[in-house]
């Protein structure tokens, strides 16, 4: 029996959901997207997790299919500048920690490494980022060979649940071009697209949605409604009045101002990472795309006025910013108490958002969509499926919240009220315990947020070591054991990095070849 879904919203969340549901259920689920011409999309959201490749894989799309159309580039890490002190930087790479004699290399590094650059001493990717290298050779081989990339497995599509290796890169892309691309993909596969405004929502006596009233297309009805209306949360927050749990007590950044800066990347090169540069009231993102750079200042409105933020961003960009129009954005930070209420599921900004740091928005969308497919409601409206979905998606965003709180707690920077207050904000009880534990032994499986939220202990380790504000000791056991193997591994990282930097093409060269 065919079921029907109406999705409100044609931003990244709406079109990702529509295309994925179609790929999962084909003609068994009839999908309609209604999007407004008058209400724009958020227009930002250009950096991803490495796991987004499962999304494209599921849709049957290769890099060559979508990257050139969306000005895509590779992202091998986040580079955090000035979080410790002016002039410092470190990387959070898509690269798992090496382990020597059962001990993570970073723990060894605390004892035997030279003070300074844990990231460049323990990982390869920081060297590739500094060299603006491509993660692939011109014959398309990956710089690491741990991955089965055989293309001929048409019946086996991967999802987040199968993540047992750490893929070495994610992507940057133009968010508007991606939404257009996915719209074409979905419509070609039978998704109905309606351009109109939803002006009213009809509920039955139990509070279930009966229909969405549009300005010009009458009433749209379905078995399930997906709210992808962005921060407005037109169905979940507005019509169904589901309470919103704010994260502002711990994460005060609630505004952003963004610019799209044209750049001659052939001349400047394309650094294969997102850069997050700490500022007086937040931080600035720099996301290199194929033909331009996306940049924006994420800041706390309580500490900085929008005009001041725009001025700081323009100064940061320099002369190239002169004639560009700035996009000012208010952010609603937190989550809907429940993401799925009755016959309405919120996905994307409509359901919740943490803040752009570490680019978690699209990951949370992808996770929500995969969970929706897993717990898709039958005609009997089993409430257990809905409750399990709500538990899983709430845990994911709460984990992301915890990881981001660490950035502000852990930053050594404390030179003004914003950075000092950031260390006094609320911390979830369990996290307060973990912050203590990390001082005696770097974060590991037993001392990090226990539910799936995609960040693994090594990500927490990078932050603890790189941010510099948490006093850290190495485990005393390391004074009692032979350190030779660990020292040899640190030397091996250096040798491997040197060889890669010498042999890999630049990202500009590789992407030109891909086109
Ligand atoms: C400053 C900032 C930076 C970010 N950076 C990143 C990043 O680097 N990486 C990342 O993963 N995520 C990032 N995000 C998050 C990411 O942008 C969003 O998760 C993503 O774009 C999804 O947005 P959306 O589709 O939920 O909402 P939107 O893009 O706002 O789309 C809303 C849609 O709903 C439609 N709509 C609303 N009301 C109605 C109505 N009444 N009738 C008809 N249509 C309606 C609109 O027309 C539009 O199509 C960032 C977010 C912000 C705010
Ligand atoms: N495991 C997830 C999350 C993740 C792991 N390392 C990084 C690094 C950065 Cl910069 C962002 C996200 C992540 C993933 O692989 O995407």
CSV table of N, CA and C in Angstrom, one decimal, residues 342-438:
chain,number,residue,atom,x,y,z
A,342,UNK,N,3.1,13.3,17.0
A,342,UNK,CA,1.9,12.8,16.3
A,342,UNK,C,2.3,12.4,14.8
A,343,UNK,N,1.7,13.1,13.8
A,343,UNK,CA,2.2,12.7,12.5
A,343,UNK,C,3.1,13.7,11.8
A,344,UNK,N,3.9,14.4,12.6
A,344,UNK,CA,4.8,15.4,12.1
A,344,UNK,C,6.2,15.2,12.7
A,345,UNK,N,7.2,15.1,11.7
A,345,UNK,CA,8.6,15.0,12.1
A,345,UNK,C,9.3,16.3,11.7
A,346,UNK,N,10.0,16.9,12.6
A,346,UNK,CA,10.9,18.0,12.2
A,346,UNK,C,12.3,17.6,11.8
A,347,UNK,N,12.8,18.1,10.7
A,347,UNK,CA,14.2,17.7,10.3
A,347,UNK,C,14.9,19.0,9.9
A,348,UNK,N,16.1,19.2,10.4
A,348,UNK,CA,16.9,20.4,10.0
A,348,UNK,C,16.6,21.5,11.1
A,349,UNK,N,16.8,22.7,10.7
A,349,UNK,CA,16.7,23.8,11.6
A,349,UNK,C,15.4,23.8,12.3
A,350,UNK,N,14.3,23.3,11.7
A,350,UNK,CA,13.0,23.3,12.3
A,350,UNK,C,13.0,22.4,13.6
A,351,UNK,N,13.9,21.5,13.6
A,351,UNK,CA,13.9,20.6,14.8
A,351,UNK,C,15.0,21.0,15.8
A,352,UNK,N,16.0,21.6,15.3
A,352,UNK,CA,17.1,22.0,16.3
A,352,UNK,C,18.4,22.3,15.6
A,353,UNK,N,19.2,23.0,16.3
A,353,UNK,CA,20.5,23.4,15.7
A,353,UNK,C,21.4,23.8,16.9
A,354,UNK,N,22.7,23.4,16.8
A,354,UNK,CA,23.6,23.7,17.9
A,354,UNK,C,24.3,25.0,17.6
A,355,UNK,N,25.2,25.0,16.7
A,355,UNK,CA,25.8,26.3,16.2
A,355,UNK,C,26.7,25.8,15.1
A,356,UNK,N,27.2,26.6,14.2
A,356,UNK,CA,28.0,26.1,13.1
A,356,UNK,C,29.3,25.5,13.4
A,357,UNK,N,29.8,25.7,14.6
A,357,UNK,CA,31.2,25.1,14.9
A,357,UNK,C,31.2,23.6,14.7
A,358,UNK,N,32.2,23.1,14.0
A,358,UNK,CA,32.4,21.7,13.6
A,358,UNK,C,31.3,21.2,12.7
A,359,UNK,N,30.6,22.1,12.0
A,359,UNK,CA,29.7,21.8,10.9
A,359,UNK,C,28.8,20.6,11.2
A,360,UNK,N,27.9,20.7,12.2
A,360,UNK,CA,27.1,19.5,12.6
A,360,UNK,C,25.7,19.5,12.0
A,361,UNK,N,25.3,20.6,11.4
A,361,UNK,CA,23.9,20.7,10.9
A,361,UNK,C,23.5,19.7,9.9
A,362,UNK,N,24.3,19.5,8.9
A,362,UNK,CA,23.9,18.5,7.8
A,362,UNK,C,24.1,17.1,8.4
A,363,UNK,N,25.0,16.9,9.2
A,363,UNK,CA,25.1,15.6,9.9
A,363,UNK,C,23.8,15.2,10.6
A,364,UNK,N,23.3,16.2,11.4
A,364,UNK,CA,22.1,15.9,12.2
A,364,UNK,C,20.9,15.7,11.3
A,365,UNK,N,20.9,16.4,10.1
A,365,UNK,CA,19.9,16.1,9.1
A,365,UNK,C,20.0,14.7,8.6
A,366,UNK,N,21.2,14.3,8.2
A,366,UNK,CA,21.4,13.0,7.6
A,366,UNK,C,21.0,11.9,8.7
A,367,UNK,N,21.5,12.1,9.9
A,367,UNK,CA,21.1,11.1,10.9
A,367,UNK,C,19.6,11.0,11.1
A,368,UNK,N,18.9,12.2,11.2
A,368,UNK,CA,17.5,12.2,11.3
A,368,UNK,C,16.8,11.4,10.2
A,369,UNK,N,17.3,11.7,9.0
A,369,UNK,CA,16.6,11.0,7.8
A,369,UNK,C,16.8,9.5,7.9
A,370,UNK,N,18.0,9.1,8.2
A,370,UNK,CA,18.3,7.6,8.3
A,370,UNK,C,17.4,7.0,9.4
A,371,UNK,N,17.3,7.7,10.5
A,371,UNK,CA,16.4,7.2,11.6
A,371,UNK,C,15.0,7.2,11.2
A,372,UNK,N,14.6,8.2,10.4
A,372,UNK,CA,13.2,8.2,9.9
A,372,UNK,C,12.9,7.0,9.0
A,373,UNK,N,13.8,6.6,8.2
A,373,UNK,CA,13.6,5.5,7.3
A,373,UNK,C,13.6,4.2,8.2
A,374,UNK,N,14.5,4.1,9.2
A,374,UNK,CA,14.5,3.0,10.1
A,374,UNK,C,13.2,2.8,10.9
A,375,UNK,N,12.7,3.9,11.4
A,375,UNK,CA,11.5,3.9,12.2
A,375,UNK,C,10.2,4.4,11.5
A,376,UNK,N,10.2,4.3,10.2
A,376,UNK,CA,9.1,4.8,9.4
A,376,UNK,C,7.8,4.3,9.9
A,377,UNK,N,6.8,5.2,10.1
A,377,UNK,CA,5.5,4.7,10.7
A,377,UNK,C,4.7,3.8,9.7
A,378,UNK,N,4.2,2.7,10.2
A,378,UNK,CA,3.3,2.0,9.4
A,378,UNK,C,1.9,2.6,9.6
A,379,UNK,N,0.9,2.0,9.0
A,379,UNK,CA,-0.4,2.6,9.1
A,379,UNK,C,-1.0,2.5,10.5
A,380,UNK,N,-0.4,1.6,11.4
A,380,UNK,CA,-0.9,1.5,12.7
A,380,UNK,C,-0.4,2.6,13.7
A,381,UNK,N,0.4,3.4,13.2
A,381,UNK,CA,0.9,4.6,14.0
A,381,UNK,C,1.6,4.1,15.3
A,382,UNK,N,2.4,3.1,15.3
A,382,UNK,CA,3.0,2.5,16.5
A,382,UNK,C,3.8,3.6,17.2
A,383,UNK,N,3.4,4.0,18.5
A,383,UNK,CA,4.1,5.1,19.2
A,383,UNK,C,5.5,4.7,19.6
A,384,UNK,N,5.8,3.4,19.7
A,384,UNK,CA,7.1,3.0,20.1
A,384,UNK,C,8.2,3.5,19.1
A,385,UNK,N,7.8,3.3,17.8
A,385,UNK,CA,8.8,3.8,16.8
A,385,UNK,C,9.1,5.3,16.9
A,386,UNK,N,8.0,6.0,17.1
A,386,UNK,CA,8.2,7.5,17.3
A,386,UNK,C,9.0,7.8,18.5
A,387,UNK,N,8.8,7.1,19.6
A,387,UNK,CA,9.5,7.4,20.8
A,387,UNK,C,11.0,7.0,20.7
A,388,UNK,N,11.3,6.0,20.0
A,388,UNK,CA,12.7,5.5,19.8
A,388,UNK,C,13.4,6.5,18.9
A,389,UNK,N,12.7,7.0,17.8
A,389,UNK,CA,13.2,8.0,17.0
A,389,UNK,C,13.6,9.3,17.8
A,390,UNK,N,12.7,9.7,18.7
A,390,UNK,CA,12.9,10.9,19.4
A,390,UNK,C,14.1,10.7,20.4
A,391,UNK,N,14.2,9.5,20.9
A,391,UNK,CA,15.4,9.3,21.8
A,391,UNK,C,16.7,9.3,21.1
A,392,UNK,N,16.7,8.7,19.9
A,392,UNK,CA,17.9,8.6,19.2
A,392,UNK,C,18.4,10.0,18.6
A,393,UNK,N,17.4,10.8,18.1
A,393,UNK,CA,17.8,12.1,17.6
A,393,UNK,C,18.1,13.1,18.7
A,394,UNK,N,17.4,13.0,19.8
A,394,UNK,CA,17.8,13.9,21.0
A,394,UNK,C,19.2,13.5,21.5
A,395,UNK,N,19.5,12.3,21.6
A,395,UNK,CA,20.8,11.9,22.1
A,395,UNK,C,21.9,12.4,21.1
A,396,UNK,N,21.7,12.4,19.9
A,396,UNK,CA,22.7,12.8,18.9
A,396,UNK,C,22.9,14.3,19.1
A,397,UNK,N,21.9,15.1,19.2
A,397,UNK,CA,22.1,16.6,19.3
A,397,UNK,C,22.7,16.9,20.6
A,398,UNK,N,22.3,16.2,21.7
A,398,UNK,CA,22.8,16.5,23.0
A,398,UNK,C,24.3,16.2,23.0
A,399,UNK,N,24.7,15.1,22.3
A,399,UNK,CA,26.2,14.8,22.3
A,399,UNK,C,26.9,15.9,21.5
A,400,UNK,N,26.4,16.4,20.4
A,400,UNK,CA,27.0,17.4,19.7
A,400,UNK,C,27.1,18.7,20.6
A,401,UNK,N,26.1,19.0,21.4
A,401,UNK,CA,26.1,20.1,22.3
A,401,UNK,C,27.3,20.0,23.2
A,402,UNK,N,27.5,18.8,23.8
A,402,UNK,CA,28.5,18.6,24.7
A,402,UNK,C,29.9,18.8,24.1
A,403,UNK,N,30.1,18.2,22.9
A,403,UNK,CA,31.3,18.4,22.2
A,403,UNK,C,31.6,19.9,21.9
A,404,UNK,N,30.6,20.6,21.6
A,404,UNK,CA,30.8,22.1,21.3
A,404,UNK,C,31.1,22.9,22.6
A,405,UNK,N,30.4,22.5,23.7
A,405,UNK,CA,30.7,23.2,24.9
A,405,UNK,C,32.2,23.1,25.3
A,406,UNK,N,32.7,21.9,25.0
A,406,UNK,CA,34.2,21.7,25.3
A,406,UNK,C,35.0,22.8,24.6
A,407,UNK,N,34.7,23.2,23.4
A,407,UNK,CA,35.5,24.2,22.7
A,407,UNK,C,35.6,25.5,23.5
A,408,UNK,N,34.5,25.9,24.1
A,408,UNK,CA,34.5,27.2,24.9
A,408,UNK,C,35.1,27.0,26.3
A,409,UNK,N,34.8,25.9,26.9
A,409,UNK,CA,35.4,25.6,28.2
A,409,UNK,C,36.9,25.4,28.1
A,410,UNK,N,37.3,24.7,27.0
A,410,UNK,CA,38.7,24.3,26.9
A,410,UNK,C,39.6,25.3,26.3
A,411,UNK,N,39.1,26.4,25.7
A,411,UNK,CA,39.9,27.4,25.0
A,411,UNK,C,40.8,28.1,26.1
A,412,UNK,N,42.1,28.2,25.8
A,412,UNK,CA,42.9,28.9,26.8
A,412,UNK,C,42.6,30.4,26.7
A,413,UNK,N,42.0,30.9,25.6
A,413,UNK,CA,41.7,32.3,25.4
A,413,UNK,C,40.8,32.8,26.5
A,414,UNK,N,41.2,33.8,27.2
A,414,UNK,CA,40.3,34.3,28.3
A,414,UNK,C,40.6,35.8,28.5
A,415,UNK,N,40.7,36.5,27.4
A,415,UNK,CA,41.2,37.9,27.4
A,415,UNK,C,40.1,39.0,27.4
A,416,UNK,N,38.8,38.5,27.4
A,416,UNK,CA,37.7,39.5,27.5
A,416,UNK,C,36.5,38.8,28.2
A,417,UNK,N,35.4,39.6,28.4
A,417,UNK,CA,34.3,39.1,29.1
A,417,UNK,C,33.6,37.9,28.4
A,418,UNK,N,33.6,38.0,27.0
A,418,UNK,CA,33.0,36.9,26.2
A,418,UNK,C,33.7,35.6,26.6
A,419,UNK,N,35.0,35.6,26.5
A,419,UNK,CA,35.8,34.3,26.6
A,419,UNK,C,35.8,33.9,28.1
A,420,UNK,N,35.8,34.9,29.0
A,420,UNK,CA,35.8,34.5,30.4
A,420,UNK,C,34.4,33.9,30.8
A,421,UNK,N,33.3,34.6,30.3
A,421,UNK,CA,32.0,34.1,30.6
A,421,UNK,C,31.7,32.7,30.0
A,422,UNK,N,32.4,32.5,28.8
A,422,UNK,CA,32.2,31.2,28.1
A,422,UNK,C,32.6,30.0,29.0
A,423,UNK,N,33.5,30.3,29.9
A,423,UNK,CA,34.0,29.2,30.8
A,423,UNK,C,33.1,29.0,32.0
A,424,UNK,N,32.2,30.0,32.2
A,424,UNK,CA,31.3,29.9,33.4
A,424,UNK,C,29.9,29.3,33.0
A,425,UNK,N,29.7,29.2,31.8
A,425,UNK,CA,28.3,28.7,31.4
A,425,UNK,C,28.0,27.4,31.9
A,426,UNK,N,26.7,27.0,31.7
A,426,UNK,CA,26.2,25.7,32.3
A,426,UNK,C,26.9,24.6,31.6
A,427,UNK,N,27.1,23.5,32.3
A,427,UNK,CA,27.7,22.3,31.8
A,427,UNK,C,26.8,21.1,32.3
A,428,UNK,N,26.4,20.2,31.4
A,428,UNK,CA,25.6,19.1,31.8
A,428,UNK,C,26.3,18.3,32.9
A,429,UNK,N,25.6,17.8,33.9
A,429,UNK,CA,26.2,17.2,35.1
A,429,UNK,C,27.3,16.1,34.7
A,430,UNK,N,26.9,15.2,33.8
A,430,UNK,CA,27.9,14.2,33.4
A,430,UNK,C,29.1,14.7,32.8
A,431,UNK,N,28.9,15.8,32.1
A,431,UNK,CA,30.1,16.4,31.4
A,431,UNK,C,31.0,17.1,32.4
A,432,UNK,N,30.5,17.6,33.5
A,432,UNK,CA,31.3,18.2,34.5
A,432,UNK,C,32.3,17.1,35.1
A,433,UNK,N,31.7,15.9,35.3
A,433,UNK,CA,32.5,14.8,35.8
A,433,UNK,C,33.6,14.5,34.7
A,434,UNK,N,33.2,14.4,33.5
A,434,UNK,CA,34.2,14.1,32.4
A,434,UNK,C,35.3,15.1,32.3
A,435,UNK,N,35.0,16.4,32.5
A,435,UNK,CA,36.0,17.4,32.4
A,435,UNK,C,37.1,17.2,33.5
A,436,UNK,N,36.7,16.7,34.6
A,436,UNK,CA,37.6,16.3,35.7
A,436,UNK,C,38.5,15.1,35.2
A,437,UNK,N,37.8,14.1,34.7
A,437,UNK,CA,38.5,12.9,34.3
A,437,UNK,C,39.6,13.2,33.2
A,438,UNK,N,39.2,14.1,32.3
A,438,UNK,CA,40.2,14.3,31.2
A,438,UNK,C,41.5,14.9,31.7
